Amino acid sequence: MASEETPVPRDFIRDIIDEDLKTKRYDGRVHTRFPPEPNGYLHIGHAKSICLNFGIAEEYGGLCNLRFDDTNPTKESEDYVNSIIDSVRWLGFDWGDRLYFASDYFDRMFDWAVDLVRKGKAYVDDLTAEQIGEYRGTLTLPGRNSPFRDRSVEENLDLFERMRKGEFPDGSKTLRAKIDMAHPNMNMRDPVMYRILHTSHHRQGDRWCVYPMYDWAHGLEDSIEAITHSICTLEFENHRPLYDWFIDQLGIYHPQQIEFARLNLTYTVMSKRMLLELVKAGLVNGWDDPRLPTIAGMRRRGYSPASMRGFCKRIGVAKFNSTVSFDLLEHYVREDLNMTSPRLMAVFRPLKVVLENYPEGKTEEVEAVNNPEAPSAGTRKVPFSRVLYIEQDDFMESPPKKFFRLAPGREVRLRYAYLIKCTGVVRDGGGRIVELRCTYDPATRGGDAPDGRKVKATLHWVSAAHALEAEARMYDKLFTVENPMGEAGRDFREFLNPASLEVVAGCRTEPSAGRLGVMDRIQFERMGYFCVDRDSKLGRPVFNRTATLKDTWAKIQARDGADS
Ligand code: ATP
Ligand code: MG
């Protein structure tokens, strides 16, 4: 795909790696990792991190591990582990035999914590979480030492061991690093390393009732795996001194933490906590709802891995936070689908058309181009007969000036077939038009008149007797505002778009749609890009609308004269 073939833009992370390679800092090794916590499904923000970490490993001939940071058993599960593995693989990345779990390092982490206690660098504290907060001070006020800070090494060793054995209830004690309660960086004010949680772990069962905190655990995980560049998002910049402190105190192998700006997208929310709320409250249909920014959702919506990788490459990495337009993502999706998806015809809101001069019982096949962008995709045969369906929107009885489609007395082209002319309408008892009477010109087969006369519109259509009934799920933006989190005092759920899903039942498609498989991507001419949903039944497909045909991003770019 064109956008994927564009050269990798230079950025500050690749500059750091180039420099490290020059100075032989890690003996010329490049080893990254993608470290998700299995507490939800991955979203497109994670895709940015995946593309960055695996992409760097590929570019430099290095390695990238997939590592689960499974240190908080209350929120994690094996289902999440499996969904994450699935998403990373689907995006097109491979971690070889390097699938790791932080929980497999719990023994080593515990031993290292004991080392710090022995060195007088960690202590058991009896303050509650609330009290720890009170003692911590503020950005302008120094904190105060805990009354338990000066326990002897022996007492700390004994208490820590008894914490591990399960002698104390949840929340009654913690292990804290002994750094500096007046440190200008709040993260350095004796951070908690372990808390007591009598909770089963999805991999470790009941082996543990003390669990390590992120800041303590993460650098150790990186060190154990001999990661060279530990890439994380910007909010961890203030945690880097702590990352370095733990590793330095232990005197173990020291990776380099590097922070970059997380991806934010307009018209959606990205945090797993909020996504979980939407899923749990049934405001969307599960984690892979095509309206969600989850990788599973975008996959089900019909986005291809290549378009998501192309998008991630295009947005690049930087040191400052910004929000990327959803239109840009859709632009990549469309660019990819335009090149790759076969065209079919489907009528979403059918209006019956009877060709009065076409023989009853006759069927012929017209030849249709599968993809004008890819001549090698060839052509197919589409059945044509006396009774057809066209789109209700494509007909107006009393058209305004700018309406060029079908109207009484007017001639239009049926794509790949004939010119037809409307001669009359049929109404039901309530006066509603339920059928059009038309004539076709047999001399215009293929769609062009031998006498060179022109028509102003080309319509898609299907033959009624041959059509397949289908359902189309028309997705739109999940929220009505660019930043659902941006309104002070308002809950993000207030901005859910009530029209984000419209189900159109009773669509009619040309018969070849019946040969599509689940997840096949197509374009219904004039209607948008669609893919086949897994809810499809034999002979009754369900289509998800992946994107409309209108490329808002390209239009903005053209207007602003900028390059895309
Ligand atoms: P969230 O805040 O959405 O719940 P998280 O940071 O808690 O995400 P993790 O599972 O801890 O999720 O993240 C795994 C990796 O993905 C981390 O290295 C994290 O920095 C990165 N990551 C998470 N969200 C984004 C994002 N929006 N953009 C880029 N990278 C991200
Ligand atoms: Mg996290």
Coordinates of C-alpha atoms and ligand atoms in Angstrom, one line a residue:
M1 CA 0.0 0.0 0.0
A2 CA 1.3 3.4 -0.9
S3 CA 1.0 5.0 2.5
E4 CA 2.9 2.1 4.1
E5 CA 5.7 2.3 1.5
T6 CA 6.4 5.9 2.4
P7 CA 9.8 6.1 4.2
V8 CA 9.8 6.0 8.0
P9 CA 9.9 9.6 9.2
R10 CA 12.9 10.4 11.4
D11 CA 12.0 11.1 15.0
F12 CA 13.7 11.7 18.3
I13 CA 13.4 8.0 19.4
R14 CA 15.2 6.7 16.3
D15 CA 17.8 9.5 16.8
I16 CA 18.5 8.2 20.3
I17 CA 18.8 4.6 19.0
D18 CA 21.2 5.7 16.2
E19 CA 23.3 7.5 18.7
D20 CA 23.3 4.4 21.0
L21 CA 24.3 2.2 18.1
K22 CA 27.2 4.6 17.3
T23 CA 28.5 4.6 20.8
K24 CA 27.9 0.8 21.2
R25 CA 25.9 1.5 24.3
Y26 CA 24.1 -1.8 24.3
D27 CA 26.7 -3.7 22.2
G28 CA 24.8 -2.8 19.1
R29 CA 21.6 -4.4 20.3
V30 CA 18.1 -3.0 19.8
H31 CA 15.5 -4.8 21.9
T32 CA 12.1 -3.3 22.6
R33 CA 8.8 -4.6 24.1
F34 CA 5.1 -3.9 24.0
P35 CA 3.9 -4.2 27.6
P36 CA 0.1 -4.2 27.8
E37 CA -1.8 -4.7 31.0
P38 CA -4.5 -7.4 30.3
N39 CA -7.3 -5.3 31.8
G40 CA -9.2 -4.6 28.6
Y41 CA -9.0 -4.8 24.8
L42 CA -6.4 -2.9 22.9
H43 CA -7.3 0.4 21.2
I44 CA -5.8 2.3 18.3
G45 CA -3.5 4.2 20.8
H46 CA -2.0 0.8 21.6
A47 CA -1.7 0.2 17.9
K48 CA 0.6 3.3 17.7
S49 CA 2.8 1.8 20.5
I50 CA 2.8 -1.6 18.8
C51 CA 3.8 -0.2 15.4
L52 CA 6.5 1.8 17.1
N53 CA 8.0 -0.9 19.2
F54 CA 7.7 -3.8 16.6
G55 CA 8.5 -1.4 13.8
I56 CA 11.8 -0.2 15.4
A57 CA 12.8 -3.8 16.1
E58 CA 12.2 -4.7 12.4
E59 CA 14.0 -1.6 11.0
Y60 CA 17.1 -2.2 13.2
G61 CA 17.2 -5.9 12.9
G62 CA 16.4 -6.2 16.6
L63 CA 13.8 -7.9 18.7
C64 CA 10.5 -6.9 20.2
N65 CA 8.9 -8.9 23.1
L66 CA 5.2 -9.1 23.8
R67 CA 5.0 -8.9 27.6
F68 CA 1.9 -8.8 29.7
D69 CA 2.2 -6.4 32.6
D70 CA -0.1 -8.6 34.7
T71 CA 0.5 -7.1 38.2
N72 CA -3.0 -6.2 39.2
P73 CA -5.2 -9.3 39.5
T74 CA -8.3 -7.4 40.4
K75 CA -8.7 -6.0 36.9
E76 CA -7.1 -8.6 34.7
S77 CA -8.2 -11.8 33.0
E78 CA -7.2 -14.5 30.6
D79 CA -9.9 -13.3 28.1
Y80 CA -8.1 -10.0 27.9
V81 CA -4.8 -11.8 27.4
N82 CA -6.2 -13.7 24.5
S83 CA -7.8 -10.7 22.9
I84 CA -4.6 -8.8 23.1
I85 CA -2.6 -11.6 21.5
D86 CA -5.1 -11.8 18.8
S87 CA -5.0 -8.1 18.1
V88 CA -1.3 -7.8 17.9
R89 CA -1.0 -10.8 15.6
W90 CA -3.8 -9.4 13.4
L91 CA -2.0 -6.1 13.1
G92 CA 0.8 -8.1 11.5
F93 CA 3.5 -8.4 14.2
D94 CA 5.4 -11.4 15.4
W95 CA 7.1 -11.8 18.8
G96 CA 8.6 -15.2 17.9
D97 CA 9.0 -17.2 21.1
R98 CA 9.2 -14.1 23.3
L99 CA 5.8 -14.0 24.9
Y100 CA 6.3 -13.1 28.6
F101 CA 4.3 -12.4 31.7
A102 CA 5.4 -10.1 34.5
S103 CA 3.8 -12.4 37.0
D104 CA 6.4 -15.1 36.0
Y105 CA 9.0 -12.7 37.5
F106 CA 7.2 -12.3 40.9
D107 CA 9.7 -14.5 42.7
R108 CA 12.7 -12.5 41.4
M109 CA 10.9 -9.2 42.2
F110 CA 10.2 -10.3 45.7
D111 CA 13.9 -11.3 46.2
W112 CA 15.0 -7.9 44.9
A113 CA 12.6 -6.2 47.3
V114 CA 14.2 -8.1 50.2
D115 CA 17.6 -6.9 48.9
L116 CA 16.4 -3.3 49.2
V117 CA 15.1 -3.9 52.7
R118 CA 18.5 -5.4 53.7
K119 CA 20.2 -2.3 52.3
G120 CA 17.9 -0.1 54.4
K121 CA 16.3 1.2 51.2
A122 CA 12.8 -0.1 51.8
Y123 CA 10.5 -0.4 54.8
V124 CA 7.1 -1.8 55.8
D125 CA 4.6 0.9 56.6
D126 CA 1.4 0.5 58.6
L127 CA -0.2 3.8 57.3
T128 CA -3.4 3.3 55.4
A129 CA -3.6 4.4 51.7
E130 CA -5.5 7.5 52.9
Q131 CA -2.8 8.4 55.5
I132 CA 0.0 7.8 53.0
G133 CA -1.8 10.4 50.8
E134 CA -2.0 12.9 53.7
Y135 CA 1.7 12.4 54.5
R136 CA 2.8 12.8 50.9
G137 CA 2.5 16.6 50.9
T138 CA 1.8 18.7 47.8
L139 CA 3.8 20.1 44.9
T140 CA 4.6 23.1 47.0
L141 CA 4.8 21.4 50.5
P142 CA 7.2 18.7 51.4
G143 CA 5.8 15.5 52.8
R144 CA 6.3 14.1 56.3
N145 CA 8.1 10.8 57.3
S146 CA 5.8 8.0 58.3
P147 CA 6.2 7.0 61.9
F148 CA 7.1 3.5 60.7
R149 CA 9.9 4.7 58.4
D150 CA 12.7 3.9 60.8
R151 CA 11.9 0.3 61.6
S152 CA 15.0 -1.9 61.9
V153 CA 16.1 -4.0 58.9
E154 CA 15.2 -7.2 61.0
E155 CA 11.7 -6.0 61.8
N156 CA 11.1 -5.0 58.1
L157 CA 12.4 -8.4 56.9
D158 CA 10.1 -10.2 59.3
L159 CA 7.0 -8.1 58.5
F160 CA 7.6 -8.2 54.8
E161 CA 7.9 -12.0 54.9
R162 CA 4.7 -12.2 57.0
M163 CA 2.9 -9.9 54.5
R164 CA 3.8 -12.5 51.8
K165 CA 2.6 -15.4 54.0
G166 CA -0.8 -13.7 54.2
E167 CA -0.8 -12.8 57.9
F168 CA -2.3 -9.3 57.3
P169 CA -5.5 -8.1 55.8
D170 CA -5.7 -6.1 52.5
G171 CA -4.6 -2.5 52.9
S172 CA -3.1 -2.9 56.4
K173 CA 0.5 -2.7 55.4
T174 CA 2.7 -1.7 52.4
L175 CA 6.3 -2.0 51.4
R176 CA 7.7 1.4 50.5
A177 CA 11.0 2.6 49.1
K178 CA 12.9 4.8 51.4
I179 CA 13.9 7.7 49.3
D180 CA 13.1 11.3 50.3
M181 CA 9.7 12.6 51.6
A182 CA 10.8 16.2 50.6
H183 CA 11.8 15.3 47.1
P184 CA 10.6 17.9 44.6
N185 CA 9.4 15.0 42.4
M186 CA 6.3 13.5 44.2
N187 CA 6.9 10.1 42.7
M188 CA 10.2 9.9 44.7
R189 CA 8.5 10.5 48.1
D190 CA 8.8 6.9 49.4
P191 CA 6.6 5.3 46.7
V192 CA 4.7 2.1 47.5
M193 CA 6.4 -1.0 46.1
Y194 CA 4.0 -3.7 47.3
R195 CA 0.4 -3.8 48.5
I196 CA -1.5 -6.6 50.1
L197 CA -4.3 -8.1 48.0
H198 CA -5.9 -11.4 48.9
T199 CA -7.0 -11.9 45.3
S200 CA -6.4 -14.8 42.9
H201 CA -4.3 -14.1 39.9
H202 CA -5.4 -15.4 36.5
R203 CA -2.0 -17.1 36.1
Q204 CA -0.6 -17.5 39.6
G205 CA -3.8 -18.6 41.3
D206 CA -3.4 -18.0 45.1
R207 CA 0.4 -18.1 45.3
W208 CA 0.6 -14.4 46.1
C209 CA -1.2 -12.0 48.3
V210 CA 1.3 -9.2 47.9
Y211 CA 1.4 -7.6 44.4
P212 CA 4.1 -5.2 43.0
M213 CA 3.2 -1.7 41.9
Y214 CA 3.8 -0.6 38.4
D215 CA 6.8 1.7 39.1
W216 CA 8.6 -1.0 41.0
A217 CA 7.8 -3.8 38.6
H218 CA 8.2 -2.3 35.2
G219 CA 11.9 -1.5 35.2
L220 CA 12.6 -4.9 36.7
E221 CA 10.7 -6.6 33.9
D222 CA 12.6 -4.6 31.3
S223 CA 15.9 -5.4 33.0
I224 CA 15.2 -9.2 33.2
E225 CA 14.4 -9.2 29.5
A226 CA 17.5 -7.1 28.7
I227 CA 15.4 -4.5 26.9
T228 CA 17.5 -1.7 25.4
H229 CA 14.9 1.0 24.8
S230 CA 11.8 1.0 27.0
I231 CA 9.4 3.2 25.2
C232 CA 6.3 4.4 27.1
T233 CA 3.9 7.4 27.0
L234 CA 4.6 10.9 28.2
E235 CA 2.8 10.6 31.6
F236 CA 5.7 8.4 32.7
E237 CA 8.3 11.1 32.2
N238 CA 8.1 12.0 35.9
H239 CA 8.4 8.4 36.8
R240 CA 11.7 7.9 35.0
P241 CA 13.8 9.1 38.0
L242 CA 12.2 6.3 40.0
Y243 CA 12.6 3.7 37.2
D244 CA 16.3 4.6 37.3
W245 CA 16.6 4.7 41.1
F246 CA 15.3 1.2 41.6
I247 CA 17.6 -0.3 39.0
D248 CA 20.6 1.7 40.3
Q249 CA 20.0 0.6 43.9
L250 CA 19.8 -3.0 42.8
G251 CA 22.8 -2.6 40.5
I252 CA 21.2 -4.6 37.7
Y253 CA 21.2 -4.2 33.9
H254 CA 19.8 -0.8 33.1
P255 CA 17.6 -0.2 30.0
Q256 CA 16.7 3.4 28.9
Q257 CA 13.2 4.6 29.4
I258 CA 12.0 6.9 26.6
E259 CA 8.7 8.7 26.5
F260 CA 6.5 9.8 23.6
A261 CA 3.1 11.4 23.2
R262 CA 0.1 9.2 23.3
L263 CA -2.4 9.1 20.5
N264 CA -5.7 10.9 21.0
L265 CA -8.4 10.8 18.3
T266 CA -11.3 13.1 17.8
Y267 CA -14.9 11.9 18.4
T268 CA -13.9 9.0 20.7
V269 CA -12.5 8.1 24.0
M270 CA -9.4 5.9 24.3
S271 CA -8.9 5.0 27.9
K272 CA -9.6 1.3 28.8
R273 CA -11.5 2.4 31.9
M274 CA -14.0 4.4 29.8
L275 CA -14.3 1.8 27.1
L276 CA -15.0 -0.8 29.9
E277 CA -17.8 1.5 31.2
L278 CA -19.4 1.7 27.7
V279 CA -19.2 -2.1 27.3
K280 CA -20.5 -2.9 30.8
A281 CA -23.4 -0.5 30.6
G282 CA -24.4 -2.0 27.2
L283 CA -24.1 1.4 25.5
V284 CA -22.2 -0.5 22.8
N285 CA -22.4 -4.1 21.8
G286 CA -19.2 -5.6 23.4
W287 CA -15.5 -4.8 23.1
D288 CA -15.5 -5.4 19.3
D289 CA -18.4 -3.1 18.6
P290 CA -17.5 -1.5 15.2
R291 CA -18.0 2.0 16.7
L292 CA -15.3 1.6 19.3
P293 CA -11.7 2.6 18.8
T294 CA -10.6 -0.9 19.9
I295 CA -8.5 -2.9 17.4
A296 CA -11.1 -5.6 17.6
G297 CA -13.8 -3.1 16.8
M298 CA -12.0 -1.5 13.9
R299 CA -11.2 -5.0 12.6
R300 CA -14.9 -5.9 12.7
R301 CA -15.7 -2.6 11.1
G302 CA -13.6 -3.6 8.1
Y303 CA -10.4 -1.6 8.6
S304 CA -7.4 -3.5 7.2
P305 CA -4.2 -4.0 9.2
A306 CA -2.3 -2.3 6.4
S307 CA -4.4 0.9 6.7
M308 CA -4.0 1.0 10.5
R309 CA -0.2 0.6 10.1
G310 CA -0.2 3.2 7.4
F311 CA -2.0 5.6 9.7
C312 CA 0.3 4.9 12.7
K313 CA 3.3 5.6 10.5
R314 CA 1.9 8.8 9.1
I315 CA 1.1 10.3 12.5
G316 CA 4.7 9.7 13.7
V317 CA 6.0 10.1 17.2
A318 CA 6.6 13.4 19.1
K319 CA 7.2 14.7 22.5
F320 CA 4.1 16.8 22.8
N321 CA 0.5 15.7 23.2
S322 CA -2.0 16.4 20.4
T323 CA -5.2 15.1 19.0
V324 CA -5.4 13.5 15.6
S325 CA -8.5 13.9 13.4
F326 CA -10.6 10.8 13.0
D327 CA -11.0 11.9 9.3
L328 CA -7.3 11.2 8.8
L329 CA -7.7 7.6 10.0
E330 CA -10.7 7.2 7.7
H331 CA -8.6 8.7 4.8
Y332 CA -6.1 5.8 5.2
V333 CA -8.9 3.3 5.5
R334 CA -10.5 4.6 2.3
E335 CA -7.2 4.8 0.4
D336 CA -6.6 1.2 1.1
L337 CA -10.2 0.0 0.4
N338 CA -10.3 2.0 -2.9
M339 CA -7.4 0.0 -4.2
T340 CA -8.4 -3.4 -2.8
S341 CA -12.2 -3.8 -2.5
P342 CA -14.3 -5.3 -5.3
R343 CA -17.4 -3.2 -6.3
L344 CA -20.9 -4.6 -6.0
M345 CA -24.3 -3.2 -6.3
A346 CA -26.9 -3.1 -3.5
V347 CA -30.1 -1.1 -3.1
F348 CA -30.6 -0.1 0.5
R349 CA -34.1 1.4 0.4
P350 CA -35.7 -0.4 -2.6
L351 CA -38.1 1.2 -5.0
K352 CA -39.6 -1.3 -7.6
V353 CA -39.1 -0.5 -11.3
V354 CA -41.0 -2.4 -13.9
L355 CA -39.7 -2.1 -17.5
E356 CA -42.9 -2.3 -19.5
N357 CA -41.2 -3.1 -22.8
Y358 CA -38.9 -5.8 -21.4
P359 CA -40.1 -9.3 -22.1
E360 CA -41.6 -11.1 -19.1
G361 CA -39.6 -14.1 -17.9
K362 CA -36.4 -13.0 -19.7
T363 CA -33.1 -12.7 -17.9
E364 CA -29.8 -11.5 -19.4
E365 CA -26.4 -10.9 -17.9
V366 CA -24.6 -7.7 -18.1
E367 CA -20.9 -7.4 -17.6
A368 CA -19.7 -5.3 -14.6
V369 CA -16.2 -4.1 -13.7
N370 CA -15.0 -5.5 -10.4
N371 CA -12.6 -2.7 -9.5
P372 CA -11.8 0.2 -11.8
E373 CA -8.6 0.8 -9.7
A374 CA -7.4 -2.7 -10.3
P375 CA -8.0 -3.9 -13.9
S376 CA -6.6 -7.4 -13.0
A377 CA -9.7 -7.8 -10.7
G378 CA -11.6 -8.5 -14.0
T379 CA -15.4 -8.4 -14.6
R380 CA -18.4 -10.3 -13.4
K381 CA -21.9 -11.0 -14.8
V382 CA -24.9 -9.3 -13.2
P383 CA -28.4 -10.5 -14.0
F384 CA -30.9 -8.0 -15.5
S385 CA -34.6 -8.5 -15.9
R386 CA -38.0 -6.8 -16.2
V387 CA -38.5 -6.0 -12.5
L388 CA -35.7 -4.2 -10.8
Y389 CA -35.0 -2.2 -7.6
I390 CA -33.5 1.2 -7.5
E391 CA -32.8 3.5 -4.5
Q392 CA -35.9 5.4 -3.3
D393 CA -33.7 8.5 -3.1
D394 CA -32.9 8.2 -6.8
F395 CA -36.4 9.1 -7.8
M396 CA -38.4 12.3 -7.3
E397 CA -41.8 13.0 -8.7
S398 CA -41.3 16.8 -8.8
P399 CA -37.6 17.3 -8.8
P400 CA -36.0 20.6 -7.9
K401 CA -33.6 22.2 -10.3
K402 CA -30.4 20.4 -9.2
F403 CA -31.8 16.9 -9.0
F404 CA -30.6 15.0 -12.1
R405 CA -31.7 11.5 -11.2
L406 CA -34.9 9.7 -12.2
A407 CA -38.1 11.7 -12.6
P408 CA -41.2 11.3 -14.7
G409 CA -40.4 11.6 -18.4
R410 CA -36.6 11.6 -17.7
E411 CA -34.0 9.2 -18.9
V412 CA -31.1 7.9 -16.8
R413 CA -28.5 5.2 -17.1
L414 CA -28.6 1.9 -15.1
R415 CA -25.0 1.2 -14.4
Y416 CA -23.5 -1.4 -16.9
A417 CA -27.0 -2.0 -18.4
Y418 CA -29.3 0.3 -20.3
L419 CA -30.8 3.7 -20.5
I420 CA -34.3 3.8 -19.0
K421 CA -37.0 6.4 -19.1
C422 CA -39.8 6.9 -16.5
T423 CA -43.2 6.8 -18.0
G424 CA -45.4 6.7 -14.9
V425 CA -45.9 5.9 -11.2
V426 CA -48.1 3.4 -9.3
R427 CA -49.4 4.5 -5.8
D428 CA -50.8 2.5 -2.9
G429 CA -54.1 3.3 -1.2
G430 CA -52.4 6.1 0.8
G431 CA -51.0 7.8 -2.3
R432 CA -47.5 6.7 -1.7
I433 CA -45.4 5.8 -4.7
V434 CA -44.7 2.1 -4.6
E435 CA -43.6 1.4 -8.1
L436 CA -42.2 3.1 -11.2
R437 CA -43.2 2.2 -14.7
C438 CA -40.3 2.7 -17.2
T439 CA -39.2 1.7 -20.6
Y440 CA -35.7 0.7 -21.6
D441 CA -33.9 1.3 -24.8
P442 CA -32.6 -2.0 -26.2
A443 CA -30.0 -0.2 -28.3
T444 CA -28.2 1.1 -25.3
R445 CA -26.9 -2.2 -23.9
G446 CA -23.8 -1.4 -21.8
G447 CA -25.1 2.0 -21.0
D448 CA -24.3 4.1 -24.0
A449 CA -26.7 5.4 -26.7
P450 CA -25.5 4.8 -30.3
D451 CA -26.9 8.2 -31.3
G452 CA -24.6 9.8 -28.7
R453 CA -27.4 11.3 -26.5
K454 CA -26.4 12.0 -23.0
V455 CA -28.0 11.4 -19.6
K456 CA -27.1 13.2 -16.4
A457 CA -27.2 10.3 -13.9
T458 CA -26.1 6.8 -13.6
L459 CA -27.9 4.7 -11.0
H460 CA -27.1 1.4 -9.3
W461 CA -29.8 -1.3 -9.3
V462 CA -30.5 -4.9 -8.7
S463 CA -32.8 -7.4 -10.4
A464 CA -35.7 -8.2 -8.1
A465 CA -36.0 -11.8 -8.9
H466 CA -32.3 -12.5 -8.4
A467 CA -31.5 -10.2 -5.4
L468 CA -30.4 -11.4 -2.1
E469 CA -31.9 -9.8 1.0
A470 CA -29.4 -8.3 3.4
E471 CA -29.0 -6.2 6.5
A472 CA -26.7 -3.2 6.6
R473 CA -25.4 -1.6 9.8
M474 CA -24.6 2.0 9.1
Y475 CA -22.0 3.3 11.6
D476 CA -21.3 6.8 12.4
K477 CA -19.1 8.6 15.0
L478 CA -19.6 7.3 18.5
F479 CA -19.7 10.8 20.0
T480 CA -21.2 14.1 18.8
V481 CA -18.3 16.3 20.0
E482 CA -14.6 16.2 19.1
N483 CA -13.5 15.8 22.7
P484 CA -16.2 14.0 24.9
M485 CA -13.8 14.5 27.9
G486 CA -13.4 18.2 27.3
E487 CA -16.5 19.6 28.9
A488 CA -16.0 20.3 32.6
G489 CA -18.6 18.9 34.9
R490 CA -20.2 16.8 32.1
D491 CA -20.0 13.0 31.8
F492 CA -18.6 11.8 28.6
R493 CA -21.6 9.5 28.1
E494 CA -23.8 12.6 27.7
F495 CA -22.2 13.1 24.3
L496 CA -22.9 9.6 22.8
N497 CA -24.2 10.0 19.3
P498 CA -27.8 8.5 19.3
A499 CA -27.4 8.0 15.6
S500 CA -24.1 6.1 15.7
L501 CA -25.8 2.9 14.5
E502 CA -28.6 2.7 12.1
V503 CA -29.8 -0.7 11.0
V504 CA -31.2 -0.9 7.5
A505 CA -33.0 -4.2 7.1
G506 CA -34.4 -5.3 3.8
C507 CA -31.5 -4.2 1.5
R508 CA -31.3 -6.0 -1.8
T509 CA -27.9 -7.0 -3.2
E510 CA -26.8 -8.5 -6.5
P511 CA -26.6 -12.3 -6.1
S512 CA -22.8 -12.4 -6.1
A513 CA -22.8 -11.0 -2.6
G514 CA -23.9 -14.4 -1.5
R515 CA -20.4 -15.7 -2.3
L516 CA -18.6 -13.4 0.1
G517 CA -17.1 -14.7 3.2
V518 CA -17.1 -13.2 6.7
M519 CA -14.8 -10.2 6.9
D520 CA -14.6 -9.8 3.1
R521 CA -14.4 -6.1 2.2
I522 CA -16.3 -4.6 -0.7
Q523 CA -17.6 -1.3 -2.0
F524 CA -21.3 -1.0 -2.7
E525 CA -21.3 1.4 -5.6
R526 CA -22.3 4.9 -4.5
M527 CA -23.2 3.7 -1.0
G528 CA -19.8 3.2 0.8
Y529 CA -17.3 0.6 1.9
F530 CA -18.7 -2.4 3.7
C531 CA -17.5 -5.7 5.1
V532 CA -19.4 -8.9 5.9
D533 CA -20.2 -9.3 9.6
R534 CA -19.9 -12.5 11.5
D535 CA -23.7 -12.2 12.3
S536 CA -24.4 -13.2 8.7
K537 CA -26.6 -16.2 8.0
L538 CA -26.5 -18.4 4.9
G539 CA -28.2 -16.5 2.1
R540 CA -28.8 -13.4 4.3
P541 CA -25.6 -11.5 4.8
V542 CA -25.1 -8.7 7.3
F543 CA -22.9 -5.8 6.2
N544 CA -21.0 -3.3 8.4
R545 CA -20.4 0.0 6.8
T546 CA -16.7 0.6 7.1
A547 CA -16.7 4.1 5.8
T548 CA -18.7 6.4 3.5
L549 CA -17.2 7.3 0.1
K550 CA -16.8 10.9 1.0
D551 CA -13.2 11.6 2.0
T552 CA -13.5 14.6 4.3
W553 CA -9.7 14.6 5.0
A554 CA -8.8 14.8 1.3
K555 CA -11.2 17.7 0.9
I556 CA -9.8 19.6 3.9
Q557 CA -6.3 19.1 2.5
A558 CA -7.3 20.3 -1.0
R559 CA -9.0 23.4 0.5
D560 CA -6.0 24.2 2.7
G561 CA -3.5 23.4 0.0
A562 CA -1.5 21.2 2.4
D563 CA 0.0 17.9 1.5
S564 CA -1.5 14.8 3.0
Ligands
ATP1 P1 -5.2 3.3 28.8 O1 -4.8 4.5 29.5 O2 -5.9 3.5 27.5 O3 -6.1 2.4 29.7 P2 -2.8 2.1 29.4 O4 -1.6 3.0 29.2 O5 -3.2 1.8 30.8 O6 -3.9 2.5 28.4 P3 -1.3 -0.3 28.9 O7 -1.9 -1.7 28.7 O8 -0.6 0.0 30.2 O9 -2.5 0.7 28.7 O10 -0.5 0.1 27.7 C1 0.4 -0.7 27.0 C2 1.3 0.2 26.2 O11 0.6 1.0 25.3 C3 2.1 1.2 27.1 O12 3.4 1.2 26.7 C4 1.4 2.5 26.8 O13 2.2 3.6 27.0 C5 0.9 2.3 25.4 N1 -0.3 3.2 25.1 C6 -1.4 3.2 25.8 N2 -2.3 4.1 25.3 C7 -1.6 4.7 24.3 C8 -2.0 5.8 23.4 N3 -3.2 6.4 23.5 N4 -1.1 6.1 22.5 C9 0.1 5.5 22.4 N5 0.5 4.5 23.2 C10 -0.3 4.1 24.2
MG2 MG -1.7 1.1 32.2

